[in-house]
XYZ file of C-alpha atoms in Angstrom:
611
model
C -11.862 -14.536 -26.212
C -8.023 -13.407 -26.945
C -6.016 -15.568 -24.638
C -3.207 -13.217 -24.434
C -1.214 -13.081 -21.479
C 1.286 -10.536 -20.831
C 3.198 -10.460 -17.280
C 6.965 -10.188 -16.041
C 8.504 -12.982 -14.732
C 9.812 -11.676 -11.650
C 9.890 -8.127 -9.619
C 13.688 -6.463 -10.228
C 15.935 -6.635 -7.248
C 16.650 -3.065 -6.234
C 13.535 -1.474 -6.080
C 12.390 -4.291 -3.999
C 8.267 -4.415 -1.769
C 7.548 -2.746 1.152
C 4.731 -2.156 3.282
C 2.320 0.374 2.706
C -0.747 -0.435 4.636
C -3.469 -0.680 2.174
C -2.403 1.264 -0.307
C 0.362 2.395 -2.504
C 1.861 5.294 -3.229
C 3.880 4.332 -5.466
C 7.578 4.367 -5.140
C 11.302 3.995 -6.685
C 14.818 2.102 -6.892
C 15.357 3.281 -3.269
C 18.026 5.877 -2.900
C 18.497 6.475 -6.622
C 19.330 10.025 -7.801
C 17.008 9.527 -10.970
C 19.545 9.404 -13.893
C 19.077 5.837 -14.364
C 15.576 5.931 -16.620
C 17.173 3.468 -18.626
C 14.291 1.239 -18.404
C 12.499 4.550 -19.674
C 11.752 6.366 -22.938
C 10.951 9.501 -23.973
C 8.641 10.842 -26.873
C 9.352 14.257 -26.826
C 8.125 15.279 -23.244
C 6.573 12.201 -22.558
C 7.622 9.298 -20.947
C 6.723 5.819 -22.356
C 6.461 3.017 -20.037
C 8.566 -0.208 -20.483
C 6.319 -2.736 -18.674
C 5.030 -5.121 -21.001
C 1.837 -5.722 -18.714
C 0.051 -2.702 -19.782
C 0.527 -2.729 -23.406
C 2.773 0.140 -23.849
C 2.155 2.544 -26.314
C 3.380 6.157 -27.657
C 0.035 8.363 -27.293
C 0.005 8.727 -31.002
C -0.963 5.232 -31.840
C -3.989 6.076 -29.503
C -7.709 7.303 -30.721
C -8.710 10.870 -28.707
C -11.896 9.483 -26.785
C -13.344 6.591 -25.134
C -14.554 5.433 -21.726
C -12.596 3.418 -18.911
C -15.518 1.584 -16.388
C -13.500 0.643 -13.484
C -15.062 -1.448 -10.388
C -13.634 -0.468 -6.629
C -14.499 -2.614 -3.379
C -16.240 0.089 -1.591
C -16.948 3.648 -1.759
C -14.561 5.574 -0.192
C -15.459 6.323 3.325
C -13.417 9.695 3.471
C -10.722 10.989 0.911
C -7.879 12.066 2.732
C -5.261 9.893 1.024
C -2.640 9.745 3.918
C -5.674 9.766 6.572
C -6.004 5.912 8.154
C -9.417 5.779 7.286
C -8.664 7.176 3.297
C -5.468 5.055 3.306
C -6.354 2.154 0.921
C -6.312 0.352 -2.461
C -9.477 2.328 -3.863
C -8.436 5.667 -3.118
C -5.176 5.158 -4.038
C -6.881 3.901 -7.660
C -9.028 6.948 -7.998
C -5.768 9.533 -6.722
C -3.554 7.499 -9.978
C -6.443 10.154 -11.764
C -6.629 12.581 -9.913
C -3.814 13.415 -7.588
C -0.071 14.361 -7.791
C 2.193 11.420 -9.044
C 5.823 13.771 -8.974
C 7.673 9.860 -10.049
C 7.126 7.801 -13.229
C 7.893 4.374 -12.449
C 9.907 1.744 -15.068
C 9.197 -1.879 -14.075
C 12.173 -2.497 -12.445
C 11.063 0.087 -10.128
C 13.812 2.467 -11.193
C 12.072 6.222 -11.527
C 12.148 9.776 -13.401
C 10.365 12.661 -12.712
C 6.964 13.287 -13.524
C 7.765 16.474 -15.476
C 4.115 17.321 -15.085
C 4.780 17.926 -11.246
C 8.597 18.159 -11.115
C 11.444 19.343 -13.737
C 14.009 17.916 -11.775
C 15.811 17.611 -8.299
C 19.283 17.704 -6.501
C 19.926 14.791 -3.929
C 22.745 15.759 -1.994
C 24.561 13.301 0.602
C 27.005 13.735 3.294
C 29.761 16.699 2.638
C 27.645 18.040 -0.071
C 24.502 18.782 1.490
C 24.949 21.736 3.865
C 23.676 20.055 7.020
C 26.662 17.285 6.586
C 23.735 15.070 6.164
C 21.429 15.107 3.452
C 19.199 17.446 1.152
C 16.877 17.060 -1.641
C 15.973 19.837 -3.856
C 13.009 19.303 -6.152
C 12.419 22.134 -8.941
C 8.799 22.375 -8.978
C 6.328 22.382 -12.718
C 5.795 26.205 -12.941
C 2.239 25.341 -14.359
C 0.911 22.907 -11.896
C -1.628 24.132 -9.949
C -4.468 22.628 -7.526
C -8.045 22.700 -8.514
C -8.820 25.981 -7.117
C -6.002 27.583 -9.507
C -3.548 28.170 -6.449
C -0.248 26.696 -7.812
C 1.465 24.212 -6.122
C 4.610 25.475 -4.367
C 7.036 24.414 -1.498
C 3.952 25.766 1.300
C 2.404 22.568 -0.170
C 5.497 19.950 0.941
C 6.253 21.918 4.526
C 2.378 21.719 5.480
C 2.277 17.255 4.340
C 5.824 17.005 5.839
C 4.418 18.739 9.432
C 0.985 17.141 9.403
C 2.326 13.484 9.098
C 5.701 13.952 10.590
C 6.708 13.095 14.193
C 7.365 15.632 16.941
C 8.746 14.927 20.320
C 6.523 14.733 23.356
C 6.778 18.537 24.090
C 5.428 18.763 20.365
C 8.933 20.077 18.979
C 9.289 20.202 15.396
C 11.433 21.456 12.402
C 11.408 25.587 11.904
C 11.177 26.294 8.415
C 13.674 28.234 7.099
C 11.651 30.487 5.299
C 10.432 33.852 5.823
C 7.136 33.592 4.643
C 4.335 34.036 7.153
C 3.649 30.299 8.116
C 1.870 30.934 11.532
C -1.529 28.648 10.906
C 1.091 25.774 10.089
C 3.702 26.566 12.753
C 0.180 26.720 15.268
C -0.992 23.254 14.098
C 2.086 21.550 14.238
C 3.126 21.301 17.795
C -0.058 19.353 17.741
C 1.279 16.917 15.315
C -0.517 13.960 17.211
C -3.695 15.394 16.154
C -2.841 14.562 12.285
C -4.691 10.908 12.011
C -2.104 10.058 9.863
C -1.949 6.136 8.317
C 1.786 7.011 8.398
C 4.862 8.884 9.622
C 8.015 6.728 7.788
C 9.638 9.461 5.551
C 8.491 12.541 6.743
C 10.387 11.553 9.942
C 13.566 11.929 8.789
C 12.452 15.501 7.600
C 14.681 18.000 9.572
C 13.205 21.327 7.483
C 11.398 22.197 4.719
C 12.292 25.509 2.776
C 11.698 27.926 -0.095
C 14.938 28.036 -2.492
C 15.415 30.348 -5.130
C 11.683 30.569 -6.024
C 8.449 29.308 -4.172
C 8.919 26.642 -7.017
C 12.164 24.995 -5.192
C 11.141 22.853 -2.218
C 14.767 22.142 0.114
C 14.333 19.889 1.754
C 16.970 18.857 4.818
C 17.088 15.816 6.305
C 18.058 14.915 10.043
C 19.997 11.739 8.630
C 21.024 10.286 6.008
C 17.804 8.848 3.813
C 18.102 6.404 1.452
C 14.151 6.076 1.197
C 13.748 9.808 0.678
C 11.820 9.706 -2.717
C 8.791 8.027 -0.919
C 7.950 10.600 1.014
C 8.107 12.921 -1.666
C 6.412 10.619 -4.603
C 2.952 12.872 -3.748
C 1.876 16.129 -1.956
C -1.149 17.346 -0.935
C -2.421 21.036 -0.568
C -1.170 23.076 2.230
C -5.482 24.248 2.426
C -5.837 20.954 2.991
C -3.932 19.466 5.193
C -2.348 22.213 7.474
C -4.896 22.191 10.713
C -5.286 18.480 12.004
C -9.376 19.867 11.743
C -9.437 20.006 8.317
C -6.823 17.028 7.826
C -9.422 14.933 9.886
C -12.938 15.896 9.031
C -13.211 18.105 5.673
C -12.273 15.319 3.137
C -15.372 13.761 3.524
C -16.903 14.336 -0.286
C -13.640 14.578 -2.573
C -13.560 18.369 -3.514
C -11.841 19.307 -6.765
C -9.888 21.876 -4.927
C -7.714 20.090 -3.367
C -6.868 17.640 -6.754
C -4.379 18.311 -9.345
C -4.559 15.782 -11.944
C -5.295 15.028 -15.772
C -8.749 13.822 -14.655
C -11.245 15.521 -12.119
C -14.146 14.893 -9.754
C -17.389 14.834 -12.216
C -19.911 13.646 -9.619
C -20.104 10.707 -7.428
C -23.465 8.952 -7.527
C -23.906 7.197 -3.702
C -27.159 5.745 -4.685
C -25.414 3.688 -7.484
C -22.449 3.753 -5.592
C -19.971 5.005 -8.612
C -17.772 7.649 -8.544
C -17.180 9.499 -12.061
C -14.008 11.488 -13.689
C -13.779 13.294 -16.418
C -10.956 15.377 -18.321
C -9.501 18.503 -16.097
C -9.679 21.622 -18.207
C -6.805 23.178 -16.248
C -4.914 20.411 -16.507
C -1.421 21.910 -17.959
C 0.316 18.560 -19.623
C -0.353 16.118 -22.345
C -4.476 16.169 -22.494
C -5.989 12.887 -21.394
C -7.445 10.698 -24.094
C -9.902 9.400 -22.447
C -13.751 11.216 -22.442
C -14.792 9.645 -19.076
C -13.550 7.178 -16.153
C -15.591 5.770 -13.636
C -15.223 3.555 -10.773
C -18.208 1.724 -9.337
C -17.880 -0.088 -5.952
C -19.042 -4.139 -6.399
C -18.223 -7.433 -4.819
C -15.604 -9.583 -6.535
C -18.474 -11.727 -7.740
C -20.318 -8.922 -9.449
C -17.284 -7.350 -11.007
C -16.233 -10.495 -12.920
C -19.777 -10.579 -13.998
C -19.945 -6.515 -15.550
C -16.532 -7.531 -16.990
C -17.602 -10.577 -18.995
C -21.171 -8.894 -19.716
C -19.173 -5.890 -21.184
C -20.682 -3.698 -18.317
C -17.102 -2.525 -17.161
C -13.784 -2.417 -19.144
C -11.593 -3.545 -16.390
C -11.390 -6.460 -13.795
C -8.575 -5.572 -11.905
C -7.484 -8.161 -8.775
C -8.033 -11.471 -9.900
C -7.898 -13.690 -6.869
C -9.276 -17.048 -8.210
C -10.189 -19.207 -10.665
C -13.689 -18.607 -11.111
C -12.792 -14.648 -11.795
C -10.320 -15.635 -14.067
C -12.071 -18.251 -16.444
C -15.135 -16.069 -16.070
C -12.997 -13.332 -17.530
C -11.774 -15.371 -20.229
C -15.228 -15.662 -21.637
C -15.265 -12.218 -22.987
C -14.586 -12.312 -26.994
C -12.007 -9.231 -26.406
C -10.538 -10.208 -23.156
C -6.782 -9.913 -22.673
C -5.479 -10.985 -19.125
C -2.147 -9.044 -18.095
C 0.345 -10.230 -15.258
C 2.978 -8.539 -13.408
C 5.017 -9.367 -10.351
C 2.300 -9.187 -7.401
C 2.698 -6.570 -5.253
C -0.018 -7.743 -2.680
C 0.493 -10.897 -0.180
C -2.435 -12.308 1.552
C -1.489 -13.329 5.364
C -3.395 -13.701 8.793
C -2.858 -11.325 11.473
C -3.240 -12.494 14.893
C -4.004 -9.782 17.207
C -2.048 -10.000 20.643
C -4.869 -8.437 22.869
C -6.451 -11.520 22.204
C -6.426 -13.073 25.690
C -5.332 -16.636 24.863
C -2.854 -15.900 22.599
C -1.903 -12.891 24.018
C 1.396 -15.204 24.552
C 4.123 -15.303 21.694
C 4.825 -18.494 22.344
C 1.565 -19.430 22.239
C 1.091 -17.749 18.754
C 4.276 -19.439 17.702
C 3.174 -22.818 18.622
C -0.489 -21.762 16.585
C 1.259 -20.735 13.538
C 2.849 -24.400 13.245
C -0.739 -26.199 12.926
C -1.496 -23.748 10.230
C -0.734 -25.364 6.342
C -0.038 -22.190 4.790
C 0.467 -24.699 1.118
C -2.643 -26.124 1.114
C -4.337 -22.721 1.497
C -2.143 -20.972 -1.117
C -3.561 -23.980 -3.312
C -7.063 -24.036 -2.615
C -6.921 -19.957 -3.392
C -5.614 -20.540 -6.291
C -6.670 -23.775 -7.450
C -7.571 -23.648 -10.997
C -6.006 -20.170 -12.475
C -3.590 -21.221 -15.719
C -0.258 -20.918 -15.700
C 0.279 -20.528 -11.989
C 1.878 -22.685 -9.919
C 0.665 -21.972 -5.954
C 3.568 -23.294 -4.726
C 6.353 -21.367 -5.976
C 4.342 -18.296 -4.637
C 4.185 -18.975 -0.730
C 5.868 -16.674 1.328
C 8.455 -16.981 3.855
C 9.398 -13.022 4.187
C 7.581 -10.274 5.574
C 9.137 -7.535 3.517
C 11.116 -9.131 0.387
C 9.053 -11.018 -2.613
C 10.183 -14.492 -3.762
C 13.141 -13.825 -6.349
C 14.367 -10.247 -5.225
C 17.036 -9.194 -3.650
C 17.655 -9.455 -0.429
C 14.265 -12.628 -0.087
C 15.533 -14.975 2.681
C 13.708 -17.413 3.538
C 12.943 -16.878 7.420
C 10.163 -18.905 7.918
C 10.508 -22.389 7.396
C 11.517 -22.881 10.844
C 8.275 -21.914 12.000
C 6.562 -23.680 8.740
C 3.698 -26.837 9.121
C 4.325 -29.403 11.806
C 0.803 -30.233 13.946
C 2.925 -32.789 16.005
C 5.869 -30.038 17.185
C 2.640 -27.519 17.408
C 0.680 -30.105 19.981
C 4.039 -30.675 21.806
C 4.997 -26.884 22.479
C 0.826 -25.978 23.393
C 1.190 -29.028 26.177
C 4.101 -27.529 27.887
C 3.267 -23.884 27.403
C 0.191 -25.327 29.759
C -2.603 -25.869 27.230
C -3.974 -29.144 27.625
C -6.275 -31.232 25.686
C -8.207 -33.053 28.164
C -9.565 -36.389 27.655
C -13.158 -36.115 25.766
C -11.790 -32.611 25.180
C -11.936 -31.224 21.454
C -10.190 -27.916 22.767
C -7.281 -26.806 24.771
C -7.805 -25.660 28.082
C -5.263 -24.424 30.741
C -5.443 -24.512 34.406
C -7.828 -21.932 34.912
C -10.083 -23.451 32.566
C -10.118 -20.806 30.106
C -10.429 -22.116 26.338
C -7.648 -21.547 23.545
C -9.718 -19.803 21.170
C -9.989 -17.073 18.632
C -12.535 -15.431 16.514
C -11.646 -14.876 12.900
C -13.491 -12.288 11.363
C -14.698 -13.123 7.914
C -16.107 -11.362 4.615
C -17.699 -14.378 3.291
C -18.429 -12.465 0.054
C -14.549 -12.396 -0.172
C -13.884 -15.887 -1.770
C -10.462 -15.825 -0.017
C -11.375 -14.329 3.020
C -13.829 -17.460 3.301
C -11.272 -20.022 2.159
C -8.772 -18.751 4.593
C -11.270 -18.721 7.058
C -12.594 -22.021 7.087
C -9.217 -23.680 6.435
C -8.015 -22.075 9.330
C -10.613 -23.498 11.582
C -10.272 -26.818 10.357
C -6.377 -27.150 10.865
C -6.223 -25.601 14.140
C -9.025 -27.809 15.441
C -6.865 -30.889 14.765
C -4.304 -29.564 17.258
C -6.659 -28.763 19.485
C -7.234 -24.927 18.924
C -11.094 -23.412 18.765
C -11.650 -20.574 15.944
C -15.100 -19.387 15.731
C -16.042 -17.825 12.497
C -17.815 -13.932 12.518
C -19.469 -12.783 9.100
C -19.240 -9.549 8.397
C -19.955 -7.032 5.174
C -16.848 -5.955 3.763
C -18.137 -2.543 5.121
C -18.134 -3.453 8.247
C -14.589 -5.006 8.132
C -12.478 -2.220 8.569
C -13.787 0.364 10.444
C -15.693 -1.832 12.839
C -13.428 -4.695 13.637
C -9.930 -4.468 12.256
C -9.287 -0.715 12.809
C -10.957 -1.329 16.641
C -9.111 -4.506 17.287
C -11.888 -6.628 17.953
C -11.080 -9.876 16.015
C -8.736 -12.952 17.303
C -7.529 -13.080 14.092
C -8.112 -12.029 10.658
C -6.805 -12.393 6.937
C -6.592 -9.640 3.778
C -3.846 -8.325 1.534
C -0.754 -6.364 2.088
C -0.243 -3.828 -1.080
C 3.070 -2.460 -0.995
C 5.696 -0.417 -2.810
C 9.253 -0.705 -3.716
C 10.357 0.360 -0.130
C 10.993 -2.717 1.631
C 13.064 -1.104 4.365
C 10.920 2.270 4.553
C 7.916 1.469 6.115
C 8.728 -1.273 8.929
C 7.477 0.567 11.515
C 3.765 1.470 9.799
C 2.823 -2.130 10.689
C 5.261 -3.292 13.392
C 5.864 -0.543 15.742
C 4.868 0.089 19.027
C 2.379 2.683 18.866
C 2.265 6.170 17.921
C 5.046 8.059 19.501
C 5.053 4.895 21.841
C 2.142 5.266 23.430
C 0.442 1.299 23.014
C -2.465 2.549 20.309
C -0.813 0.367 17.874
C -3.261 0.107 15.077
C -6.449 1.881 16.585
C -4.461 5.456 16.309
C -3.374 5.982 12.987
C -0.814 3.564 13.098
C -1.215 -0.123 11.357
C 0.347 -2.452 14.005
C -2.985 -4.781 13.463
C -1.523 -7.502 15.613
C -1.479 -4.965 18.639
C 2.348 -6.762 19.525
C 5.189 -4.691 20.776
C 8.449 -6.054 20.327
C 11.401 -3.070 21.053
C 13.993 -4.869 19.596
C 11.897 -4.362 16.007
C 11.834 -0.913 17.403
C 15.262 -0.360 17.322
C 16.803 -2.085 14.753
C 14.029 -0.224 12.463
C 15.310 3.009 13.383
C 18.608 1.592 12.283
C 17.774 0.649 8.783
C 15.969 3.876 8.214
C 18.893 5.567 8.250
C 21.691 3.148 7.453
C 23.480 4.027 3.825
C 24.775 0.255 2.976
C 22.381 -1.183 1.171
C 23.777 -4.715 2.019
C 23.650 -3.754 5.758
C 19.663 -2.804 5.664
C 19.203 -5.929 3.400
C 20.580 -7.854 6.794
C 18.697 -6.267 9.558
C 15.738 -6.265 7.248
C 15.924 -9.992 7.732
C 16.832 -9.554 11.482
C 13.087 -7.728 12.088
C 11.938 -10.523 9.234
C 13.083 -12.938 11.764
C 12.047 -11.528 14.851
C 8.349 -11.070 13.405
C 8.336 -14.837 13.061
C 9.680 -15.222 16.449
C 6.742 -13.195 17.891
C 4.034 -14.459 16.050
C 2.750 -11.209 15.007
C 1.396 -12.115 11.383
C 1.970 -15.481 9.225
C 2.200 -14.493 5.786
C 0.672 -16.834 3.215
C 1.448 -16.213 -0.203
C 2.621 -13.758 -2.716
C -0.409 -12.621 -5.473
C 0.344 -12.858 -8.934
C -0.936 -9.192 -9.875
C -3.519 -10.251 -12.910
C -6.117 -7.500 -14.547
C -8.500 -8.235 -17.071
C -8.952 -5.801 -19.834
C -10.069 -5.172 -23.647
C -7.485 -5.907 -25.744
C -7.182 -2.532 -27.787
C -6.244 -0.576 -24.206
C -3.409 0.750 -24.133
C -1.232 1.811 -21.193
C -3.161 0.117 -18.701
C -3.408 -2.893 -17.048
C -1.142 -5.015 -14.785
C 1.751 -2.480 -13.245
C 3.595 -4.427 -10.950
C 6.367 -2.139 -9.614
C 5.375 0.410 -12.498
C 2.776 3.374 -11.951
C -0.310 4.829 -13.604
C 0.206 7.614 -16.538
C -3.329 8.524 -16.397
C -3.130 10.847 -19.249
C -1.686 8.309 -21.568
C -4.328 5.706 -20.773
C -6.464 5.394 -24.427
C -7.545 2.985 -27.017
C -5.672 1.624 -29.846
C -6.339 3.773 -33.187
């Protein structure tokens, strides 16, 4: 084995995480014009990565050819990317292929155009843009062009920007300026509820979307002023596609090459062996892929640290533990990258829950919970980590960015104040008694929900129930397939409480209300309609002040009321982060351009072995 590891020491400040549900879209320095690609170079038109966790390379110190066996945690269910159920960490994976990536990502999070999807844009603020607002003009790749050949044009951004933005309750929304004959959109979109969207932040703050000169300049006004505005517009996705909330919610069930439009396609996806395979686009208009053939075949944890130290798969992406990671190490050509994590696992406690349906209550919970010992017993084992620098006391910064504050040691470990604050919010543990009961008898208990093929999922589980039980608080334990996890418990709401991984972007400020609002348009759905409010918690205050930040344009001022929600998340109980994951992948040693990204993005094209 080569033990070689590469990583970054810490995620730059500016481009700092946000939320993103399960997935990532990618993202950049937030509210950057794009000039600063410092932390970017060029070789002729392409642009070379500076993150030392992929072992960069210029594509002609790569061999033509080659295969990259990727593992995913489940087959996609449905492959709508910006659909709640196709809004997650494997088809995100699979769309770094296949789909439209208009930024290129340097480590620090600062970005560039793609100039495979964009040549280059206009951001225009206050006096200059003609609303007195803002307006972004992006100059559209003349080549580009979807799978079916139709090229990709400004019909593509109106059509994503109406199917996942918000209207008003009469179903209001933005007239394009354009003359073009739009009716099928125009139709669809005072039904914008309809569009099961996983999200809304960005396309929010759209006010219009336009043709400029040519159908290859998208203008786009805003109602405010943006400084998020480039996540939003970091993909697209075909106006075929997406225009009717019909075909937004039911045709992406098998992943037609139609509505792709990247260096790799759809070769065939294999449910009986559960793999999904790529292989080079022939229309594909930029740098040709290196690569013969990627694949991605759905597996446990377990099974994929097994096909990577067997040889059976060239990538072991997600280490979580220390039997993934030494059983990774045994594999003669095994190099193990690190980057700044970009995932944090946590427990979500969901408020409809009837005996912690109570803040305080939830509050009081959280203190008999030892987030250390659990960040330890995760990650007991894995070299060169230390588990304690990497617990979490923010719900939207990382540990050494800009703008991390710690909020939560106030509501950190303490079983005595915890047993204290449950006796006087009325839950009582009786003499004889081994849990809480109030005066009506009921029982202070919660289900966790628990993939016990998930080594984490079962640590986290079973460390949960046996802290809270010394303060006096019952949590049964539920098995369930990591199938079953989402779509039949999670998404539904019917757990007490539950623990997985946040994957975010560098939008810390962008996406507060995807997991902490109040519902879709306000209506109380909270997570179970397209929205990712989990904990099923309303709080109006984080309502508010997350309209504010949206739209404020001093950074130092949305830093502060960043914390302010930070803070009033804690307050409510809503979900008690845990800890920060190092972001470690497993790969041969001779790839190039792959590996761990950390605030970076995939260059699919440039992904190849050394010559």
């Amino acid at each position: 084995m080569r033990r070689k590891v590469y990583g970054l020491a810490a995620v730059a400040a500016a481009g700092a995480l946000a939320l993103a549900g399960c997935s990532s879209s990618g993202g950049g320095q937030s509210g950057q014009s794009g000039d600063n690609a410092g932390a970017l170079e060029t070789d002729g038109d392409t642009v070379i990565s500076d993150n030392p966790g992929i072992n960069p390379q210029p594509r002609d110190a790569l061999a033509q050819g080659g295969e990259l066996r990727q593992t995913i945690s489940a087959m996609p269910t449905y492959w709508n990317p910006i659909h709640q159920a196709g809004n997650n960490v494997d088809n995100n994976r699979i769309g770094n292929f296949t789909g439209v990536r208009n930024w290129i990502y340097a480590a620090d999070a600062s970005f560039v155009p793609n100039p495979n999807y964009v040549k280059d844009y206009e951001l225009k603020v206050g006096d200059e843009a003609p609303n007195g607002k803002q307006q972004v003009i992006l100059h559209l790749n003349e080549k580009a062009i979807w799978g079916d050949d139709t090229p990709i044009t400004w019909k593509d951004y109106e059509a994503t920007g109406k199917a996942c933005g918000v209207a008003s309750d009469e179903g209001d929304v933005a007239e394009s300026d354009a003359t073009e004959d739009t009716d099928a959109v125009e139709e669809e979109a005072g039904e914008v509820s309809a569009f099961e969207c996983a999200s809304r932040d960005g396309w929010d703050h759209w006010e219009s979307v336009s043709q400029g000169d040519t159908e290859y300049d998208v203008v786009i006004d805003f109602k405010d002023v943006f400084p998020d505005w480039s996540a939003a517009l970091s993909e697209v996705y075909p106006a075929s596609g997406v225009s009717d909330a019909d075909t937004f919610n039911t045709a992406w069930s098998t992943p037609d090459n139609k509505w792709w439009a990247g260096p790799y396609k759809f070769a065939s996806v294999d449910e009986a062996q559960q793999t999904v395979y790529l292989e080079p686009n022939e229309k594909w208009w930029g740098e040709a892929p290196l690569l013969d053939s990627v694949s991605f075949r759905a597996a446990d944890p377990a099974t994929s640290a097994a096909g990577f130290a067997n040889g059976e798969v060239d990538v072991l992406e997600g280490i979580i533990d220390a039997q993934q990671y030494l059983q990774a190490e045994t594999r003669a050509d095994a190099e193990i990258r690190r980057a700044g994590g970009l995932t944090w696992r946590h427990f979500t406690f969901n408020g409809d829950t009837p005996a912690i349906s109570d803040p305080a209550v939830r509050v009081a919970v959280s203190r008999g919970v030892d987030r250390a010992s659990i960040t330890e017993a995760d990650l007991a084992g894995i070299p060169d980590l230390v588990p304690a620098d990497l617990v979490l006391e923010n719900h939207f910064f990382m540990p050494g960015q800009e703008g991390y504050q710690d909020n939560g040691s106030e509501f950190g470990y303490d079983p005595e104040r915890a047993q204290k604050e449950l006796d006087e919010l009325g839950w009582k543990l009786k003499d004889g008694d081994t849990v809480r009961t109030n005066d009506a008898g009921d029982k202070l208990t919660m289900e966790y929900v628990m993939m016990p093929d998930i080594s984490t999922s079962k640590t986290e589980g079973e460390l949960l129930q046996s802290q809270l039980a010394e303060i006096g608080v019952e949590v049964t334990i539920k098995n369930v397939s990591s199938d079953e996890f989402w779509e039949e418990y999670v998404f539904p709401g019917k757990f007490g409480v539950v623990a997985f991984g946040w994957q975010g972007t560098p939008y810390p400020m962008a996406n507060i209300g995807q997991i902490y609002s109040c519902g879709e348009n306000g209506d109380g759905n909270f997570g179970r309609n397209g929205g990712s409010n989990f904990a099923n918690v309303c709080v109006p205050e984080i309502e508010e002040l997350a309209a504010k930040i949206a739209v404020e344009p001093d950074h130092d001022k949305r830093v502060e009321m960043t914390n302010e929600v930070d803070k009033l998340i804690w307050e409510n109980g809503m979900v008690l982060p845990i800890y920060q994951r190092m972001e470690m992948t497993a790969v041969p040693a001779n790839l190039a351009n792959f590996g761990a990204f950390g605030l970076s993005n995939v260059q699919a094209e440039n992904i190849g072995y050394m010559k």
